[in-house]
Amino acid sequence: MTSKLKPPEKVLLIGWDAADWKIIHPLMDAGKMPNLEKFVTSGVMGNLATQYPDLSPMLWTSIATGKRPFKHGVHGFTEPDPDTAGIRPITNLSRKTKALWNILCQNGKKCNVIAWWPSHPVEPINGVMVSNHYQRAFAPLDNPWPIRPGTVHPQRLVRNLAELRVHPQELDPGLVMNFVPRLADIDQEKDHRIEGLAKIIADTTTVCKAATAVMHHEPWDFTAVYFDGIDHFCHGYMTYHPPRLEWVNEKDYELFKLVVESGYIYHDFMLGDLLKETDDETLVMLVSDHGFQSDHLRPRHVPMEPAGPAAQHRHYGIIAMKGPGVLQDETVFGASQLDVCPTILAAVGLPVGQDMDGKPLVSAFQEPPDFKTIPGWDEVPGEDGSHPPDMQVDPIEAQEAINQLVALGYIEEPPEDREKAVENTVCELQYNLARSYMDADRHTEAMSILDALLKKQPDEHRFGIQLITCHEAVGSIREARPILEEMFRRKDERAARSVEKLKALNEKHKETEIEDLSDEERREFRKLRAGAGYNPHAMEYLMGSLLFAEENMEQALEHLRRSEKANPGNPGLHNKIGDVYMEMERFEDARKSFENALSLDPENANAYLGLCRSGLRRGMYKKAAHAAMESVGLQYSNPRGHFLLGKALVGLGRYERAAEAMKVAITQNPNFPEACEKLAVIYDGRLPDPSEAERYRKLAGLARERLEAVKLGTLSPDAEPQDAPESVSESASPVYVTPVPEKPADPAEIITIVTGLPRSGTSMMMQMLEAGGIHALTDGQRKADEDNPRGYFEFDKAAKLRTDRSWLEEAKGKAVKIVAQLLNSLPRGGGFEYRVIFMERDPDEVLLSQRTMLKRREKTGAQLSDEKLKEVFAGQTGKVVRMLSSLAIPTLHIDYNKSVTAPEQAAQKVNAFLGERLDEEAMAASISPALYRNRA
């Protein structure tokens, strides 16, 4: 930082999931949140725009990295677990870029990270990390409650932090009565909502105690602490928040109407505790990832789909900041959660990565920091406290690699229920990835993902809806019509199947209010209603939207008006009606529709964009510019908004500002040919610069070519938006030399393991060992064939190592082939002594041989490119090599290619490794160069 501002001595970043100014402002005005009131008057505050999909693990990782999910790699709540063939809660192992604390650690800062989501397993940072699994009580109070592995770093703090945890059954009833004053009126044997409430209070209390203790007793320069309590209070009890909606049970309302308010007040109390550990030289930032609907927009029912509760979220979270050089009692506009990381980096004097999607909030400072930039922090070497590279995995790619091994027969197929769970999880991760691309206006990247998902699960209408939206966005309307028609057909089929069941249920419960039914009965009712076509709004809206895209405005308006009758309180519907009026050149009607949307949701950025467009078409450039500024002020990551602002500024003759706005639009969405063309026109005439005009004309052409290429399938959606030099470097997986113990073990007790990737020469090594005098443990079930004329030397139970280790006693004194990805399932200790021979082969040859084998077997294998599969396999085998080294398991790496050309040398190495007890001549003679067929 080169400005006069002195960097803060410390930085405290506090996360309140789902916190919303709509609830906070009345509480502050009533004096119920004094700590936050003092905070905002001594600093700045504002809205913080979210991203879509608005799922917390994705969003909090964006806050910590300044990058969108398709860059940082965290895409949902769960992920496949390659070690169990099942699924697991999302971990930070999916993150593929440095977080804020990694960058700060790399620059000599001591960092504390408490309960961030996701932060499990903990990273070995310079400081303290406590994972998001730390606070959860998973058993009754009288049961053991150990700290699970991977929860606390460094290990010396495990005991102290364990003692700070609060179990829900330890809570003082008086504390719970602050949330539910009529606690005694609730029969807790039947109504378990108090149990859920107690868990939220206990978890939140535990996180605060851990954070304040670490801040007080450990040295730190940066602390990040995350609380999920407000989000959980809201999802559980916002239904009962005042004012009571007509469909809310009055008795329940009276019991639980104070829960959400009390949750905010409790967080204010904990904020005060955290602020006591800071001083005037500390920069403090409080943020939330999204808001929560708390008024008439609260949905009565949550969609019956994965992540359905996100329908209760509001687009804007909160940001508040105070500290050295920060303005006081001011409002910041246009902030996005992507701006948090860049802002902190700029404040402490570190460069901002050009690959980050956010920008520093310079308007929050008395003297804007003159920050520098670098291409990206991921390329900067140095100790940063990240997980080792081979621990960082893309869960979908890892699962695809496992699928490849299953298809090749090297790993047993997982049980059907696990397999289905993994399949559904992968679909959700892919769907969320597509939505992330859509949120960045990169619809072409999303289309191929959604198309594949819809083919796999044709009854998932949300896949079709989003795919149609993408087609509309890129102008491929002809492709959208058959998708919608097929959706209607399937909808009618489901309705026919559901209507009889629904009639029967209605007859059974005709005298019963739906709220009085059991949870299971309510779910069945709602599911059947959806199947029987009880949601006319969605289908009419979708048809109106498609007719609009097909330029059939009269019919589009007719369908949208039908949708309005079914759901008049939907701001997005009024925006779409306004879009139709714009195309019909009924600009005054369009203005009224956009204002209707704003009357329902005064912070609707798209409605302001509509007003801007209406003003542009009527030549009212000042009003258009004002509306565009409101839109980008609410949602800065808004390329269409910056583009329209640029057009309005051109109309006002403010060409330099217009050019700036167009450049922001292109930065946010490189695939924006219209913005490039408009800039070329500006530099052609109003701001004469022929070279710049020509450059933007070329960029416009490249953007159009890329959009068309992706549409035709000739360019990968993951390709970089601009031309980039082809990367030819590959990082070889590290080789660890593990010595054989000085005192040789009894050969009869040693299990010799031959491992590596399938088709890396493991069968050849088994032949060598058999010829040299070590018996091969094999069952002969897999017969020799064209791929392995001399046999596979496989033992079927070895493919089931994850679930069955009983056979290992039988392997003592013998050689057994085990695929590398299963070695982390080997039991530690227990009298087992291992020697591992790790076969290595040119990765292109490995994949060529695997593809050839799969083709002969008429199987598909992994749905990944060869380059990506090589990358995943390298990460998996690297992880195994590190594991072998860390456990001091003697390992010998043998190059397959060199073994074929110099078999005597390979035999000599193996014999020396295994104790000079083998027949080297016979081993060398067993290698047949004629079988070296799949060459790179």
GROMACS .gro file of C-alpha atoms in nm, residues 286-514:
model
  229
  286LEU     CA    1  -1.852  -0.818   0.985
  287VAL     CA    2  -2.015  -0.989   0.686
  288SER     CA    3  -2.293  -1.229   0.596
  289ASP     CA    4  -2.325  -1.444   0.286
  290HIS     CA    5  -2.692  -1.365   0.213
  291GLY     CA    6  -2.998  -1.230   0.386
  292PHE     CA    7  -3.322  -1.401   0.487
  293GLN     CA    8  -3.679  -1.322   0.387
  294SER     CA    9  -3.853  -1.183   0.693
  295ASP     CA   10  -4.163  -1.006   0.561
  296HIS     CA   11  -4.447  -1.081   0.318
  297LEU     CA   12  -4.200  -1.250   0.082
  298ARG     CA   13  -4.147  -1.542   0.323
  299PRO     CA   14  -4.238  -1.857   0.128
  300ARG     CA   15  -4.509  -2.076   0.275
  301HIS     CA   16  -4.349  -2.393   0.144
  302VAL     CA   17  -3.987  -2.482   0.080
  303PRO     CA   18  -3.922  -2.644  -0.262
  304MET     CA   19  -3.894  -3.021  -0.241
  305GLU     CA   20  -3.552  -3.043  -0.398
  306PRO     CA   21  -3.191  -3.052  -0.278
  307ALA     CA   22  -3.092  -2.718  -0.123
  308GLY     CA   23  -3.461  -2.618  -0.137
  309PRO     CA   24  -3.435  -2.409   0.185
  310ALA     CA   25  -3.226  -2.157  -0.012
  311ALA     CA   26  -3.562  -2.026  -0.141
  312GLN     CA   27  -3.591  -1.852   0.197
  313HIS     CA   28  -3.274  -1.650   0.138
  314ARG     CA   29  -3.261  -1.284   0.036
  315HIS     CA   30  -3.013  -1.157  -0.218
  316TYR     CA   31  -2.837  -0.912   0.013
  317GLY     CA   32  -2.632  -0.989   0.319
  318ILE     CA   33  -2.454  -0.732   0.535
  319ILE     CA   34  -2.113  -0.572   0.555
  320ALA     CA   35  -1.986  -0.346   0.833
  321MET     CA   36  -1.626  -0.235   0.876
  322LYS     CA   37  -1.435  -0.017   1.119
  323GLY     CA   38  -1.073   0.048   1.203
  324PRO     CA   39  -0.772   0.258   1.105
  325GLY     CA   40  -0.843   0.481   0.807
  326VAL     CA   41  -1.205   0.363   0.762
  327LEU     CA   42  -1.474   0.628   0.717
  328GLN     CA   43  -1.712   0.678   1.009
  329ASP     CA   44  -2.092   0.655   1.004
  330GLU     CA   45  -2.100   0.616   0.626
  331THR     CA   46  -2.264   0.377   0.378
  332VAL     CA   47  -2.079   0.179   0.113
  333PHE     CA   48  -2.254   0.081  -0.210
  334GLY     CA   49  -2.207  -0.196  -0.460
  335ALA     CA   50  -2.023  -0.436  -0.228
  336SER     CA   51  -2.010  -0.804  -0.313
  337GLN     CA   52  -1.894  -1.097  -0.104
  338LEU     CA   53  -1.619  -1.134  -0.367
  339ASP     CA   54  -1.477  -0.800  -0.245
  340VAL     CA   55  -1.398  -0.908   0.112
  341CYS     CA   56  -1.067  -1.082   0.043
  342PRO     CA   57  -0.932  -0.811  -0.195
  343THR     CA   58  -1.030  -0.538   0.051
  344ILE     CA   59  -0.840  -0.697   0.340
  345LEU     CA   60  -0.534  -0.760   0.121
  346ALA     CA   61  -0.531  -0.397   0.007
  347ALA     CA   62  -0.578  -0.271   0.364
  348VAL     CA   63  -0.276  -0.463   0.496
  349GLY     CA   64  -0.060  -0.353   0.203
  350LEU     CA   65  -0.051  -0.676   0.001
  351PRO     CA   66  -0.118  -0.705  -0.375
  352VAL     CA   67  -0.457  -0.817  -0.499
  353GLY     CA   68  -0.469  -1.113  -0.737
  354GLN     CA   69  -0.585  -1.024  -1.086
  355ASP     CA   70  -0.754  -1.364  -1.096
  356MET     CA   71  -0.984  -1.261  -0.810
  357ASP     CA   72  -1.339  -1.173  -0.913
  358GLY     CA   73  -1.383  -0.900  -0.653
  359LYS     CA   74  -1.223  -0.563  -0.600
  360PRO     CA   75  -1.106  -0.366  -0.294
  361LEU     CA   76  -1.377  -0.145  -0.144
  362VAL     CA   77  -1.163   0.169  -0.171
  363SER     CA   78  -1.467   0.393  -0.109
  364ALA     CA   79  -1.478   0.268   0.252
  365PHE     CA   80  -1.149   0.441   0.340
  366GLN     CA   81  -1.073   0.803   0.422
  367GLU     CA   82  -0.777   0.782   0.184
  368PRO     CA   83  -0.827   0.502  -0.069
  369PRO     CA   84  -0.537   0.254  -0.052
  370ASP     CA   85  -0.327   0.265  -0.368
  371PHE     CA   86  -0.311  -0.112  -0.393
  372LYS     CA   87  -0.096  -0.312  -0.632
  373THR     CA   88  -0.192  -0.625  -0.825
  374ILE     CA   89  -0.021  -0.947  -0.923
  375PRO     CA   90  -0.147  -1.214  -1.169
  376GLY     CA   91  -0.243  -1.444  -0.884
  377TRP     CA   92  -0.127  -1.569  -0.545
  378ASP     CA   93  -0.148  -1.938  -0.636
  379GLU     CA   94   0.168  -1.908  -0.846
  380VAL     CA   95   0.366  -1.732  -0.572
  381PRO     CA   96   0.595  -1.987  -0.399
  382GLY     CA   97   0.642  -2.004  -0.026
  383GLU     CA   98   0.510  -2.174   0.287
  384ASP     CA   99   0.143  -2.079   0.314
  385GLY     CA  100  -0.006  -2.342   0.544
  386SER     CA  101  -0.213  -2.507   0.270
  387HIS     CA  102  -0.280  -2.875   0.255
  388PRO     CA  103  -0.021  -3.064   0.047
  389PRO     CA  104  -0.114  -3.059  -0.324
  390ASP     CA  105  -0.203  -3.427  -0.332
  391MET     CA  106  -0.459  -3.373  -0.054
  392GLN     CA  107  -0.644  -3.111  -0.259
  393VAL     CA  108  -0.885  -3.300  -0.480
  394ASP     CA  109  -1.175  -3.227  -0.707
  395PRO     CA  110  -1.435  -3.466  -0.561
  396ILE     CA  111  -1.614  -3.524  -0.893
  397GLU     CA  112  -1.291  -3.592  -1.079
  398ALA     CA  113  -1.174  -3.816  -0.796
  399GLN     CA  114  -1.496  -4.014  -0.822
  400GLU     CA  115  -1.460  -4.040  -1.200
  401ALA     CA  116  -1.111  -4.178  -1.151
  402ILE     CA  117  -1.256  -4.437  -0.911
  403ASN     CA  118  -1.521  -4.520  -1.174
  404GLN     CA  119  -1.239  -4.583  -1.421
  405LEU     CA  120  -1.083  -4.834  -1.181
  406VAL     CA  121  -1.418  -5.003  -1.121
  407ALA     CA  122  -1.476  -5.030  -1.497
  408LEU     CA  123  -1.130  -5.181  -1.538
  409GLY     CA  124  -1.209  -5.432  -1.263
  410TYR     CA  125  -0.944  -5.317  -1.017
  411ILE     CA  126  -1.185  -5.198  -0.745
  412GLU     CA  127  -1.512  -5.358  -0.640
  413GLU     CA  128  -1.830  -5.179  -0.736
  414PRO     CA  129  -1.973  -4.991  -0.437
  415PRO     CA  130  -2.305  -5.103  -0.284
  416GLU     CA  131  -2.611  -4.984  -0.474
  417ASP     CA  132  -2.732  -4.739  -0.209
  418ARG     CA  133  -2.389  -4.578  -0.183
  419GLU     CA  134  -2.359  -4.570  -0.560
  420LYS     CA  135  -2.694  -4.390  -0.589
  421ALA     CA  136  -2.597  -4.144  -0.317
  422VAL     CA  137  -2.271  -4.067  -0.497
  423GLU     CA  138  -2.451  -4.027  -0.830
  424ASN     CA  139  -2.701  -3.783  -0.679
  425THR     CA  140  -2.423  -3.590  -0.505
  426VAL     CA  141  -2.222  -3.557  -0.825
  427CYS     CA  142  -2.533  -3.432  -1.006
  428GLU     CA  143  -2.588  -3.167  -0.738
  429LEU     CA  144  -2.226  -3.053  -0.752
  430GLN     CA  145  -2.245  -3.027  -1.129
  431TYR     CA  146  -2.578  -2.842  -1.113
  432ASN     CA  147  -2.437  -2.593  -0.863
  433LEU     CA  148  -2.132  -2.546  -1.085
  434ALA     CA  149  -2.359  -2.469  -1.380
  435ARG     CA  150  -2.556  -2.217  -1.172
  436SER     CA  151  -2.230  -2.050  -1.073
  437TYR     CA  152  -2.136  -2.010  -1.439
  438MET     CA  153  -2.482  -1.868  -1.508
  439ASP     CA  154  -2.448  -1.620  -1.223
  440ALA     CA  155  -2.136  -1.485  -1.395
  441ASP     CA  156  -2.323  -1.459  -1.729
  442ARG     CA  157  -2.114  -1.745  -1.864
  443HIS     CA  158  -2.415  -1.935  -1.995
  444THR     CA  159  -2.226  -2.124  -2.262
  445GLU     CA  160  -2.015  -2.297  -1.997
  446ALA     CA  161  -2.330  -2.392  -1.808
  447MET     CA  162  -2.518  -2.532  -2.108
  448SER     CA  163  -2.310  -2.844  -2.165
  449ILE     CA  164  -2.328  -2.931  -1.792
  450LEU     CA  165  -2.705  -2.886  -1.776
  451ASP     CA  166  -2.762  -3.074  -2.099
  452ALA     CA  167  -2.574  -3.376  -1.963
  453LEU     CA  168  -2.765  -3.357  -1.633
  454LEU     CA  169  -3.103  -3.342  -1.805
  455LYS     CA  170  -3.019  -3.646  -2.018
  456LYS     CA  171  -2.919  -3.834  -1.705
  457GLN     CA  172  -3.224  -3.726  -1.500
  458PRO     CA  173  -3.497  -3.614  -1.744
  459ASP     CA  174  -3.761  -3.574  -1.469
  460GLU     CA  175  -3.557  -3.308  -1.288
  461HIS     CA  176  -3.739  -3.002  -1.420
  462ARG     CA  177  -3.498  -2.760  -1.257
  463PHE     CA  178  -3.226  -2.888  -1.491
  464GLY     CA  179  -3.452  -2.817  -1.788
  465ILE     CA  180  -3.559  -2.476  -1.659
  466GLN     CA  181  -3.199  -2.361  -1.619
  467LEU     CA  182  -3.100  -2.508  -1.957
  468ILE     CA  183  -3.383  -2.318  -2.126
  469THR     CA  184  -3.267  -2.004  -1.947
  470CYS     CA  185  -2.917  -2.056  -2.090
  471HIS     CA  186  -3.050  -2.109  -2.441
  472GLU     CA  187  -3.249  -1.787  -2.411
  473ALA     CA  188  -2.942  -1.600  -2.286
  474VAL     CA  189  -2.725  -1.705  -2.582
  475GLY     CA  190  -3.005  -1.677  -2.839
  476SER     CA  191  -3.043  -2.048  -2.926
  477ILE     CA  192  -3.421  -2.038  -2.896
  478ARG     CA  193  -3.488  -2.319  -3.143
  479GLU     CA  194  -3.312  -2.565  -2.913
  480ALA     CA  195  -3.517  -2.455  -2.612
  481ARG     CA  196  -3.864  -2.534  -2.750
  482PRO     CA  197  -3.833  -2.918  -2.759
  483ILE     CA  198  -3.688  -2.914  -2.408
  484LEU     CA  199  -3.994  -2.732  -2.274
  485GLU     CA  200  -4.238  -2.950  -2.469
  486GLU     CA  201  -4.076  -3.263  -2.326
  487MET     CA  202  -4.101  -3.112  -1.977
  488PHE     CA  203  -4.474  -3.051  -2.026
  489ARG     CA  204  -4.520  -3.407  -2.149
  490ARG     CA  205  -4.344  -3.553  -1.848
  491LYS     CA  206  -4.534  -3.316  -1.619
  492ASP     CA  207  -4.866  -3.443  -1.757
  493GLU     CA  208  -4.758  -3.804  -1.711
  494ARG     CA  209  -4.665  -3.743  -1.350
  495ALA     CA  210  -4.991  -3.557  -1.292
  496ALA     CA  211  -5.192  -3.851  -1.422
  497ARG     CA  212  -5.007  -4.090  -1.191
  498SER     CA  213  -5.047  -3.859  -0.893
  499VAL     CA  214  -5.406  -3.746  -0.917
  500GLU     CA  215  -5.565  -4.069  -0.795
  501LYS     CA  216  -5.330  -4.090  -0.498
  502LEU     CA  217  -5.405  -3.727  -0.418
  503LYS     CA  218  -5.779  -3.788  -0.431
  504ALA     CA  219  -5.741  -4.078  -0.190
  505LEU     CA  220  -5.536  -3.867   0.051
  506ASN     CA  221  -5.787  -3.581   0.029
  507GLU     CA  222  -6.067  -3.821   0.114
  508LYS     CA  223  -5.872  -3.965   0.404
  509HIS     CA  224  -5.784  -3.625   0.554
  510LYS     CA  225  -6.073  -3.409   0.430
  511GLU     CA  226  -6.158  -3.292   0.782
  512THR     CA  227  -5.794  -3.230   0.877
  513GLU     CA  228  -5.589  -2.913   0.833
  514ILE     CA  229  -5.260  -2.987   0.654
   0.00000   0.00000   0.00000
